[in-house]
C-alpha cells in the first residue's frame, strides 16, 4: 500500500510538472542525451558511467552495451540493449535487453555471517551463470517524457545441478538473486522518465518480482529518482529504493534504501560536440 501510494503521488507530480513545462520545453533545442530506463539507446560513441551506475556505451545500429564496473572483476557481467524501432523519433519505441552474470567469486568473498552475507560462512559457492532477457516498450507522450513497460525472464544455466541452495536474506538483493536457486524469476514494471526542465529530470518504476518457489513469492519495488544535469558531460542523481514483500526469511518485510550518484561521460558524438561549441 505504501509503495502504491508513493507511486501514485510520484505519477501525479510528474504529469503536473510535464504540462507546466510543455511550453518552455517546446522552445528548448537541447535534446535528451543521457541514458534512462526507456527503450531508447545511447547515441553511438557516447560513453556514460558513474560511481554506482553501469558503464554504458552507445554502439551502432541502435545498440547499447552496459557492464557494472564496480563488481565486474568479482562478478563478470554484461548487458546488450537493442532498439528495434526504425524511426528514432517515433512516439512508440521497442527494445530488447540480453545479459548475463557470473557471481560465484563475489558470493565466495562474501561468505560470512551477518547482514551482508551472500553465502554461508566457510562454504565455497558453486558456479552460477545467469541469463536474463527483457522486452521494453516506451510511449513518448511528449518529446522528452515517456511511460515505459518492461518484462524480464531470468534463469541460472547451472541451476539444475544444485540442491538446498541458500537464499540471500537482504530484501533488496533477494529477488535479484532468487534465480540462482529457483527454476527462473520474472519481473514486470511500469515507469516514467523525462525532464521537468533543461536541468532537472526524473526516472522511476514500480516493479513486481515473481519467484516460483513453494510459496510463490512476490516482491514489490519502487525506485523514484531525480537528476540534476550540470552539462552534457556531468549530472547528479538521488533517490530511494522502496522494497516490500513476503520473503522466506521475513513476512511483510519493508526496506527504504536511499542512494546518490555522480554520473559523467568520457566521449561525445559529433553532433553533441557541435552543440557544445554553439553553447
PDB file of C-alpha atoms in Angstrom:
ATOM      1  CA  UNK A   1       0.000   0.000   0.000  1.00  0.00           C
ATOM      2  CA  UNK A   2       2.792   2.418   0.848  1.00  0.00           C
ATOM      3  CA  UNK A   3       4.547   1.759  -2.466  1.00  0.00           C
ATOM      4  CA  UNK A   4       1.291   2.155  -4.412  1.00  0.00           C
ATOM      5  CA  UNK A   5       0.513   5.464  -2.706  1.00  0.00           C
ATOM      6  CA  UNK A   6       4.022   6.836  -3.309  1.00  0.00           C
ATOM      7  CA  UNK A   7       3.900   5.716  -6.930  1.00  0.00           C
ATOM      8  CA  UNK A   8       0.531   7.432  -7.462  1.00  0.00           C
ATOM      9  CA  UNK A   9       1.832  10.624  -5.865  1.00  0.00           C
ATOM     10  CA  UNK A  10       5.001  10.500  -7.966  1.00  0.00           C
ATOM     11  CA  UNK A  11       2.941   9.986 -11.134  1.00  0.00           C
ATOM     12  CA  UNK A  12       0.702  12.948 -10.332  1.00  0.00           C
ATOM     13  CA  UNK A  13       3.678  15.242  -9.680  1.00  0.00           C
ATOM     14  CA  UNK A  14       5.390  14.162 -12.908  1.00  0.00           C
ATOM     15  CA  UNK A  15       2.279  14.754 -15.030  1.00  0.00           C
ATOM     16  CA  UNK A  16       1.652  18.166 -13.476  1.00  0.00           C
ATOM     17  CA  UNK A  17       5.272  19.202 -13.963  1.00  0.00           C
ATOM     18  CA  UNK A  18       5.252  17.870 -17.524  1.00  0.00           C
ATOM     19  CA  UNK A  19       2.358  20.020 -18.680  1.00  0.00           C
ATOM     20  CA  UNK A  20       3.528  23.064 -16.754  1.00  0.00           C
ATOM     21  CA  UNK A  21       6.850  22.857 -18.603  1.00  0.00           C
ATOM     22  CA  UNK A  22       5.468  21.895 -22.011  1.00  0.00           C
ATOM     23  CA  UNK A  23       5.627  25.378 -23.500  1.00  0.00           C
ATOM     24  CA  UNK A  24       9.109  26.045 -22.144  1.00  0.00           C
ATOM     25  CA  UNK A  25      10.449  22.725 -23.376  1.00  0.00           C
ATOM     26  CA  UNK A  26       8.997  23.188 -26.857  1.00  0.00           C
ATOM     27  CA  UNK A  27      11.343  26.155 -27.344  1.00  0.00           C
ATOM     28  CA  UNK A  28      14.378  24.261 -25.995  1.00  0.00           C
ATOM     29  CA  UNK A  29      16.682  22.948 -28.702  1.00  0.00           C
ATOM     30  CA  UNK A  30      18.647  20.709 -26.332  1.00  0.00           C
ATOM     31  CA  UNK A  31      17.800  17.021 -26.820  1.00  0.00           C
ATOM     32  CA  UNK A  32      17.841  14.469 -24.045  1.00  0.00           C
ATOM     33  CA  UNK A  33      21.147  12.651 -24.426  1.00  0.00           C
ATOM     34  CA  UNK A  34      21.526  10.951 -21.047  1.00  0.00           C
ATOM     35  CA  UNK A  35      20.647   7.326 -20.506  1.00  0.00           C
ATOM     36  CA  UNK A  36      17.377   6.394 -18.782  1.00  0.00           C
ATOM     37  CA  UNK A  37      15.021   3.462 -18.407  1.00  0.00           C
ATOM     38  CA  UNK A  38      13.193   3.912 -21.730  1.00  0.00           C
ATOM     39  CA  UNK A  39      13.541   1.772 -24.847  1.00  0.00           C
ATOM     40  CA  UNK A  40      15.880   4.299 -26.455  1.00  0.00           C
ATOM     41  CA  UNK A  41      19.633   3.681 -26.567  1.00  0.00           C
ATOM     42  CA  UNK A  42      22.644   5.955 -26.245  1.00  0.00           C
ATOM     43  CA  UNK A  43      23.991   7.697 -29.335  1.00  0.00           C
ATOM     44  CA  UNK A  44      26.923   5.874 -30.982  1.00  0.00           C
ATOM     45  CA  UNK A  45      30.319   6.602 -29.368  1.00  0.00           C
ATOM     46  CA  UNK A  46      28.764   8.063 -26.230  1.00  0.00           C
ATOM     47  CA  UNK A  47      30.093   6.514 -23.018  1.00  0.00           C
ATOM     48  CA  UNK A  48      28.411   7.103 -19.652  1.00  0.00           C
ATOM     49  CA  UNK A  49      29.402   5.858 -16.243  1.00  0.00           C
ATOM     50  CA  UNK A  50      29.090   6.731 -12.566  1.00  0.00           C
ATOM     51  CA  UNK A  51      30.252   5.782  -9.116  1.00  0.00           C
ATOM     52  CA  UNK A  52      27.458   3.217  -8.700  1.00  0.00           C
ATOM     53  CA  UNK A  53      25.924   3.277 -12.182  1.00  0.00           C
ATOM     54  CA  UNK A  54      26.664   0.875 -15.045  1.00  0.00           C
ATOM     55  CA  UNK A  55      29.254   1.781 -17.652  1.00  0.00           C
ATOM     56  CA  UNK A  56      27.122   2.238 -20.789  1.00  0.00           C
ATOM     57  CA  UNK A  57      28.488   2.513 -24.322  1.00  0.00           C
ATOM     58  CA  UNK A  58      26.433   3.614 -27.312  1.00  0.00           C
ATOM     59  CA  UNK A  59      27.029   1.403 -30.343  1.00  0.00           C
ATOM     60  CA  UNK A  60      25.996   1.476 -33.986  1.00  0.00           C
ATOM     61  CA  UNK A  61      22.670   0.070 -35.189  1.00  0.00           C
ATOM     62  CA  UNK A  62      20.757   1.388 -32.140  1.00  0.00           C
ATOM     63  CA  UNK A  63      22.591  -0.822 -29.655  1.00  0.00           C
ATOM     64  CA  UNK A  64      23.978  -0.151 -26.198  1.00  0.00           C
ATOM     65  CA  UNK A  65      26.421  -2.218 -24.118  1.00  0.00           C
ATOM     66  CA  UNK A  66      26.430  -1.976 -20.304  1.00  0.00           C
ATOM     67  CA  UNK A  67      28.561  -3.501 -17.548  1.00  0.00           C
ATOM     68  CA  UNK A  68      28.809  -2.941 -13.790  1.00  0.00           C
ATOM     69  CA  UNK A  69      32.493  -1.958 -13.367  1.00  0.00           C
ATOM     70  CA  UNK A  70      32.264  -1.760  -9.561  1.00  0.00           C
ATOM     71  CA  UNK A  71      31.793  -5.547  -9.337  1.00  0.00           C
ATOM     72  CA  UNK A  72      32.980  -6.694 -12.764  1.00  0.00           C
ATOM     73  CA  UNK A  73      36.179  -8.443 -11.625  1.00  0.00           C
ATOM     74  CA  UNK A  74      34.400 -10.414  -8.888  1.00  0.00           C
ATOM     75  CA  UNK A  75      31.101 -10.773 -10.762  1.00  0.00           C
ATOM     76  CA  UNK A  76      31.591 -10.697 -14.552  1.00  0.00           C
ATOM     77  CA  UNK A  77      28.503  -9.234 -16.192  1.00  0.00           C
ATOM     78  CA  UNK A  78      27.317  -7.591 -19.400  1.00  0.00           C
ATOM     79  CA  UNK A  79      24.059  -6.459 -20.967  1.00  0.00           C
ATOM     80  CA  UNK A  80      23.241  -5.603 -24.570  1.00  0.00           C
ATOM     81  CA  UNK A  81      20.257  -3.416 -25.365  1.00  0.00           C
ATOM     82  CA  UNK A  82      18.867  -3.229 -28.905  1.00  0.00           C
ATOM     83  CA  UNK A  83      16.256  -0.752 -30.114  1.00  0.00           C
ATOM     84  CA  UNK A  84      14.163  -2.264 -32.916  1.00  0.00           C
ATOM     85  CA  UNK A  85      12.220   0.871 -33.936  1.00  0.00           C
ATOM     86  CA  UNK A  86      13.152   2.131 -37.389  1.00  0.00           C
ATOM     87  CA  UNK A  87      12.202   5.741 -36.620  1.00  0.00           C
ATOM     88  CA  UNK A  88      14.116   7.116 -33.624  1.00  0.00           C
ATOM     89  CA  UNK A  89      11.631   9.994 -33.393  1.00  0.00           C
ATOM     90  CA  UNK A  90       8.568   7.750 -33.223  1.00  0.00           C
ATOM     91  CA  UNK A  91       6.364   8.070 -30.159  1.00  0.00           C
ATOM     92  CA  UNK A  92       6.420   4.282 -29.789  1.00  0.00           C
ATOM     93  CA  UNK A  93       9.782   2.652 -29.117  1.00  0.00           C
ATOM     94  CA  UNK A  94      10.543  -1.069 -28.736  1.00  0.00           C
ATOM     95  CA  UNK A  95      13.751  -2.648 -27.433  1.00  0.00           C
ATOM     96  CA  UNK A  96      15.092  -5.891 -26.008  1.00  0.00           C
ATOM     97  CA  UNK A  97      17.836  -6.495 -23.444  1.00  0.00           C
ATOM     98  CA  UNK A  98      20.016  -9.574 -23.149  1.00  0.00           C
ATOM     99  CA  UNK A  99      22.541 -10.071 -20.364  1.00  0.00           C
ATOM    100  CA  UNK A 100      24.460 -12.460 -18.136  1.00  0.00           C
ATOM    101  CA  UNK A 101      26.079 -12.527 -14.690  1.00  0.00           C
ATOM    102  CA  UNK A 102      28.662 -14.849 -13.088  1.00  0.00           C
ATOM    103  CA  UNK A 103      28.508 -14.066  -9.335  1.00  0.00           C
ATOM    104  CA  UNK A 104      30.359 -17.111  -7.946  1.00  0.00           C
ATOM    105  CA  UNK A 105      33.527 -15.294  -6.874  1.00  0.00           C
ATOM    106  CA  UNK A 106      31.591 -12.457  -5.240  1.00  0.00           C
ATOM    107  CA  UNK A 107      29.453 -14.946  -3.326  1.00  0.00           C
ATOM    108  CA  UNK A 108      32.568 -16.755  -2.078  1.00  0.00           C
ATOM    109  CA  UNK A 109      34.176 -13.482  -0.967  1.00  0.00           C
ATOM    110  CA  UNK A 110      31.025 -12.562   0.953  1.00  0.00           C
ATOM    111  CA  UNK A 111      30.557 -15.985   2.534  1.00  0.00           C
ATOM    112  CA  UNK A 112      30.163 -14.745   6.084  1.00  0.00           C
ATOM    113  CA  UNK A 113      27.647 -14.191   8.823  1.00  0.00           C
ATOM    114  CA  UNK A 114      25.565 -11.087   9.298  1.00  0.00           C
ATOM    115  CA  UNK A 115      23.533  -8.695   7.191  1.00  0.00           C
ATOM    116  CA  UNK A 116      25.876  -8.505   4.200  1.00  0.00           C
ATOM    117  CA  UNK A 117      26.248 -12.286   3.858  1.00  0.00           C
ATOM    118  CA  UNK A 118      25.624 -13.621   0.347  1.00  0.00           C
ATOM    119  CA  UNK A 119      26.545 -17.201   1.208  1.00  0.00           C
ATOM    120  CA  UNK A 120      27.015 -19.271   4.396  1.00  0.00           C
ATOM    121  CA  UNK A 121      30.458 -18.915   6.049  1.00  0.00           C
ATOM    122  CA  UNK A 122      33.192 -21.473   5.429  1.00  0.00           C
ATOM    123  CA  UNK A 123      31.483 -22.747   2.275  1.00  0.00           C
ATOM    124  CA  UNK A 124      32.575 -22.450  -1.331  1.00  0.00           C
ATOM    125  CA  UNK A 125      29.896 -21.068  -3.628  1.00  0.00           C
ATOM    126  CA  UNK A 126      29.049 -23.272  -6.626  1.00  0.00           C
ATOM    127  CA  UNK A 127      29.326 -21.950 -10.191  1.00  0.00           C
ATOM    128  CA  UNK A 128      26.414 -19.714 -11.167  1.00  0.00           C
ATOM    129  CA  UNK A 129      25.774 -18.394 -14.683  1.00  0.00           C
ATOM    130  CA  UNK A 130      22.531 -16.480 -15.142  1.00  0.00           C
ATOM    131  CA  UNK A 131      20.923 -15.344 -18.376  1.00  0.00           C
ATOM    132  CA  UNK A 132      18.314 -12.588 -18.475  1.00  0.00           C
ATOM    133  CA  UNK A 133      16.186 -11.458 -21.412  1.00  0.00           C
ATOM    134  CA  UNK A 134      13.807  -8.487 -21.295  1.00  0.00           C
ATOM    135  CA  UNK A 135      11.443  -6.648 -23.611  1.00  0.00           C
ATOM    136  CA  UNK A 136      10.895  -2.894 -23.251  1.00  0.00           C
ATOM    137  CA  UNK A 137       8.152  -0.746 -24.735  1.00  0.00           C
ATOM    138  CA  UNK A 138       8.058   3.040 -24.352  1.00  0.00           C
ATOM    139  CA  UNK A 139       5.450   5.587 -25.355  1.00  0.00           C
ATOM    140  CA  UNK A 140       6.679   9.191 -25.586  1.00  0.00           C
ATOM    141  CA  UNK A 141       3.523  11.181 -24.927  1.00  0.00           C
ATOM    142  CA  UNK A 142       5.710  14.314 -25.121  1.00  0.00           C
ATOM    143  CA  UNK A 143       9.109  14.722 -26.745  1.00  0.00           C
ATOM    144  CA  UNK A 144      11.126  14.184 -23.552  1.00  0.00           C
ATOM    145  CA  UNK A 145       8.579  12.327 -21.403  1.00  0.00           C
ATOM    146  CA  UNK A 146       7.753   8.636 -21.636  1.00  0.00           C
ATOM    147  CA  UNK A 147       5.891   5.842 -19.927  1.00  0.00           C
ATOM    148  CA  UNK A 148       7.716   2.520 -20.182  1.00  0.00           C
ATOM    149  CA  UNK A 149       6.603  -1.082 -19.731  1.00  0.00           C
ATOM    150  CA  UNK A 150       9.186  -3.800 -19.184  1.00  0.00           C
ATOM    151  CA  UNK A 151       9.082  -7.577 -18.650  1.00  0.00           C
ATOM    152  CA  UNK A 152      12.077  -9.785 -17.892  1.00  0.00           C
ATOM    153  CA  UNK A 153      12.848 -13.502 -17.545  1.00  0.00           C
ATOM    154  CA  UNK A 154      16.000 -14.745 -15.757  1.00  0.00           C
ATOM    155  CA  UNK A 155      17.342 -18.239 -15.127  1.00  0.00           C
ATOM    156  CA  UNK A 156      20.513 -19.960 -13.957  1.00  0.00           C
ATOM    157  CA  UNK A 157      22.002 -22.171 -16.669  1.00  0.00           C
ATOM    158  CA  UNK A 158      23.601 -24.347 -13.960  1.00  0.00           C
ATOM    159  CA  UNK A 159      20.700 -24.246 -11.501  1.00  0.00           C
ATOM    160  CA  UNK A 160      19.644 -27.844 -12.084  1.00  0.00           C
ATOM    161  CA  UNK A 161      22.888 -29.074 -10.516  1.00  0.00           C
ATOM    162  CA  UNK A 162      22.256 -27.716  -7.043  1.00  0.00           C
ATOM    163  CA  UNK A 163      20.071 -28.717  -4.128  1.00  0.00           C
ATOM    164  CA  UNK A 164      19.468 -26.831  -0.867  1.00  0.00           C
ATOM    165  CA  UNK A 165      20.938 -23.673  -2.335  1.00  0.00           C
ATOM    166  CA  UNK A 166      20.901 -20.995   0.440  1.00  0.00           C
ATOM    167  CA  UNK A 167      18.791 -17.900  -0.152  1.00  0.00           C
ATOM    168  CA  UNK A 168      20.154 -14.385   0.215  1.00  0.00           C
ATOM    169  CA  UNK A 169      18.491 -12.629   3.144  1.00  0.00           C
ATOM    170  CA  UNK A 170      18.921  -8.983   2.089  1.00  0.00           C
ATOM    171  CA  UNK A 171      15.485  -7.809   0.918  1.00  0.00           C
ATOM    172  CA  UNK A 172      16.803  -5.608  -1.913  1.00  0.00           C
ATOM    173  CA  UNK A 173      19.142  -8.327  -3.214  1.00  0.00           C
ATOM    174  CA  UNK A 174      16.885 -11.363  -2.679  1.00  0.00           C
ATOM    175  CA  UNK A 175      14.669 -11.012  -5.809  1.00  0.00           C
ATOM    176  CA  UNK A 176      17.771 -10.288  -7.916  1.00  0.00           C
ATOM    177  CA  UNK A 177      19.492 -13.488  -6.789  1.00  0.00           C
ATOM    178  CA  UNK A 178      16.487 -15.812  -6.499  1.00  0.00           C
ATOM    179  CA  UNK A 179      17.178 -17.224  -9.972  1.00  0.00           C
ATOM    180  CA  UNK A 180      20.342 -18.856  -8.550  1.00  0.00           C
ATOM    181  CA  UNK A 181      18.258 -21.445  -6.702  1.00  0.00           C
ATOM    182  CA  UNK A 182      14.882 -21.409  -8.491  1.00  0.00           C
ATOM    183  CA  UNK A 183      13.888 -22.542 -11.999  1.00  0.00           C
ATOM    184  CA  UNK A 184      13.504 -18.903 -13.082  1.00  0.00           C
ATOM    185  CA  UNK A 185      12.365 -15.478 -11.932  1.00  0.00           C
ATOM    186  CA  UNK A 186      10.079 -12.943 -13.617  1.00  0.00           C
ATOM    187  CA  UNK A 187       9.862  -9.183 -13.270  1.00  0.00           C
ATOM    188  CA  UNK A 188       7.393  -6.724 -14.770  1.00  0.00           C
ATOM    189  CA  UNK A 189       7.448  -2.956 -14.343  1.00  0.00           C
ATOM    190  CA  UNK A 190       5.849   0.308 -15.396  1.00  0.00           C
ATOM    191  CA  UNK A 191       7.794   3.535 -15.134  1.00  0.00           C
ATOM    192  CA  UNK A 192       8.011   7.197 -16.034  1.00  0.00           C
ATOM    193  CA  UNK A 193      11.036   9.134 -17.259  1.00  0.00           C
ATOM    194  CA  UNK A 194      11.654  12.598 -18.618  1.00  0.00           C
ATOM    195  CA  UNK A 195      12.726  16.160 -17.932  1.00  0.00           C
ATOM    196  CA  UNK A 196      10.999  18.781 -15.806  1.00  0.00           C
ATOM    197  CA  UNK A 197      13.316  21.432 -17.236  1.00  0.00           C
ATOM    198  CA  UNK A 198      16.554  21.535 -19.215  1.00  0.00           C
ATOM    199  CA  UNK A 199      18.478  20.831 -15.990  1.00  0.00           C
ATOM    200  CA  UNK A 200      16.079  18.711 -13.922  1.00  0.00           C
ATOM    201  CA  UNK A 201      14.932  15.211 -14.823  1.00  0.00           C
ATOM    202  CA  UNK A 202      13.170  12.257 -13.250  1.00  0.00           C
ATOM    203  CA  UNK A 203      13.012   8.489 -13.585  1.00  0.00           C
ATOM    204  CA  UNK A 204      11.192   5.821 -11.611  1.00  0.00           C
ATOM    205  CA  UNK A 205       9.450   2.481 -11.956  1.00  0.00           C
ATOM    206  CA  UNK A 206       7.164   0.226  -9.950  1.00  0.00           C
ATOM    207  CA  UNK A 207       8.404  -3.364 -10.326  1.00  0.00           C
ATOM    208  CA  UNK A 208       6.938  -6.724  -9.382  1.00  0.00           C
ATOM    209  CA  UNK A 209       9.358  -9.638  -8.947  1.00  0.00           C
ATOM    210  CA  UNK A 210       7.876 -13.141  -9.036  1.00  0.00           C
ATOM    211  CA  UNK A 211       9.814 -16.144  -7.674  1.00  0.00           C
ATOM    212  CA  UNK A 212       8.197 -19.564  -8.356  1.00  0.00           C
ATOM    213  CA  UNK A 213       9.214 -21.206  -5.077  1.00  0.00           C
ATOM    214  CA  UNK A 214       6.990 -23.203  -2.700  1.00  0.00           C
ATOM    215  CA  UNK A 215       5.197 -20.020  -1.571  1.00  0.00           C
ATOM    216  CA  UNK A 216       5.160 -18.209  -4.965  1.00  0.00           C
ATOM    217  CA  UNK A 217       7.000 -15.234  -3.510  1.00  0.00           C
ATOM    218  CA  UNK A 218       6.315 -11.739  -4.829  1.00  0.00           C
ATOM    219  CA  UNK A 219       8.401  -8.652  -4.074  1.00  0.00           C
ATOM    220  CA  UNK A 220       7.420  -5.086  -4.989  1.00  0.00           C
ATOM    221  CA  UNK A 221       9.885  -2.284  -5.577  1.00  0.00           C
ATOM    222  CA  UNK A 222       9.555   1.419  -6.347  1.00  0.00           C
ATOM    223  CA  UNK A 223      12.662   3.469  -7.195  1.00  0.00           C
ATOM    224  CA  UNK A 224      11.942   7.180  -7.858  1.00  0.00           C
ATOM    225  CA  UNK A 225      14.996   9.230  -8.880  1.00  0.00           C
ATOM    226  CA  UNK A 226      15.715  12.876  -9.602  1.00  0.00           C
ATOM    227  CA  UNK A 227      18.551  14.133 -11.797  1.00  0.00           C
ATOM    228  CA  UNK A 228      20.326  17.462 -11.974  1.00  0.00           C
ATOM    229  CA  UNK A 229      22.322  17.987 -15.168  1.00  0.00           C
ATOM    230  CA  UNK A 230      25.328  20.287 -14.877  1.00  0.00           C
ATOM    231  CA  UNK A 231      26.300  19.861 -18.546  1.00  0.00           C
ATOM    232  CA  UNK A 232      26.269  17.309 -21.370  1.00  0.00           C
ATOM    233  CA  UNK A 233      29.143  15.636 -19.506  1.00  0.00           C
ATOM    234  CA  UNK A 234      28.080  15.650 -15.856  1.00  0.00           C
ATOM    235  CA  UNK A 235      24.923  15.050 -13.848  1.00  0.00           C
ATOM    236  CA  UNK A 236      23.929  14.082 -10.316  1.00  0.00           C
ATOM    237  CA  UNK A 237      21.268  11.551  -9.286  1.00  0.00           C
ATOM    238  CA  UNK A 238      19.456  10.995  -5.980  1.00  0.00           C
ATOM    239  CA  UNK A 239      16.532   8.835  -4.977  1.00  0.00           C
ATOM    240  CA  UNK A 240      15.318   5.940  -2.871  1.00  0.00           C
ATOM    241  CA  UNK A 241      14.563   2.240  -3.373  1.00  0.00           C
ATOM    242  CA  UNK A 242      11.397   1.140  -1.561  1.00  0.00           C
ATOM    243  CA  UNK A 243      11.094  -2.654  -1.350  1.00  0.00           C
ATOM    244  CA  UNK A 244       8.294  -4.732   0.203  1.00  0.00           C
ATOM    245  CA  UNK A 245       7.264  -8.379   0.133  1.00  0.00           C
ATOM    246  CA  UNK A 246       6.788 -11.703   1.900  1.00  0.00           C
ATOM    247  CA  UNK A 247      10.217 -13.270   1.505  1.00  0.00           C
ATOM    248  CA  UNK A 248      11.182 -16.668   3.010  1.00  0.00           C
ATOM    249  CA  UNK A 249      13.094 -15.224   5.969  1.00  0.00           C
ATOM    250  CA  UNK A 250      10.656 -12.379   6.789  1.00  0.00           C
ATOM    251  CA  UNK A 251       6.944 -11.777   6.329  1.00  0.00           C
ATOM    252  CA  UNK A 252       5.610  -8.349   5.303  1.00  0.00           C
ATOM    253  CA  UNK A 253       9.157  -7.021   5.031  1.00  0.00           C
ATOM    254  CA  UNK A 254       9.760  -3.402   4.045  1.00  0.00           C
ATOM    255  CA  UNK A 255      13.012  -1.519   3.440  1.00  0.00           C
ATOM    256  CA  UNK A 256      13.862   2.006   2.252  1.00  0.00           C
ATOM    257  CA  UNK A 257      17.328   2.409   0.783  1.00  0.00           C
ATOM    258  CA  UNK A 258      18.346   5.976  -0.197  1.00  0.00           C
ATOM    259  CA  UNK A 259      21.082   6.483  -2.744  1.00  0.00           C
ATOM    260  CA  UNK A 260      23.022   9.177  -4.594  1.00  0.00           C
ATOM    261  CA  UNK A 261      25.316   9.014  -7.582  1.00  0.00           C
ATOM    262  CA  UNK A 262      27.514  11.199  -9.760  1.00  0.00           C
ATOM    263  CA  UNK A 263      27.463  10.320 -13.454  1.00  0.00           C
ATOM    264  CA  UNK A 264      29.629  11.590 -16.275  1.00  0.00           C
ATOM    265  CA  UNK A 265      30.617  10.880 -19.869  1.00  0.00           C
ATOM    266  CA  UNK A 266      34.024  10.362 -21.454  1.00  0.00           C
ATOM    267  CA  UNK A 267      33.275  10.922 -25.134  1.00  0.00           C
ATOM    268  CA  UNK A 268      30.689  12.725 -27.202  1.00  0.00           C
ATOM    269  CA  UNK A 269      29.473  12.061 -30.694  1.00  0.00           C
ATOM    270  CA  UNK A 270      29.995  14.695 -33.382  1.00  0.00           C
ATOM    271  CA  UNK A 271      26.534  16.250 -33.126  1.00  0.00           C
ATOM    272  CA  UNK A 272      26.965  16.720 -29.352  1.00  0.00           C
ATOM    273  CA  UNK A 273      30.378  18.338 -29.896  1.00  0.00           C
ATOM    274  CA  UNK A 274      28.863  20.772 -32.393  1.00  0.00           C
ATOM    275  CA  UNK A 275      26.081  21.606 -29.956  1.00  0.00           C
ATOM    276  CA  UNK A 276      28.593  22.225 -27.131  1.00  0.00           C
ATOM    277  CA  UNK A 277      30.561  24.632 -29.322  1.00  0.00           C
ATOM    278  CA  UNK A 278      27.418  26.560 -30.201  1.00  0.00           C
ATOM    279  CA  UNK A 279      26.643  26.997 -26.489  1.00  0.00           C
TER     280      UNK A 279
END
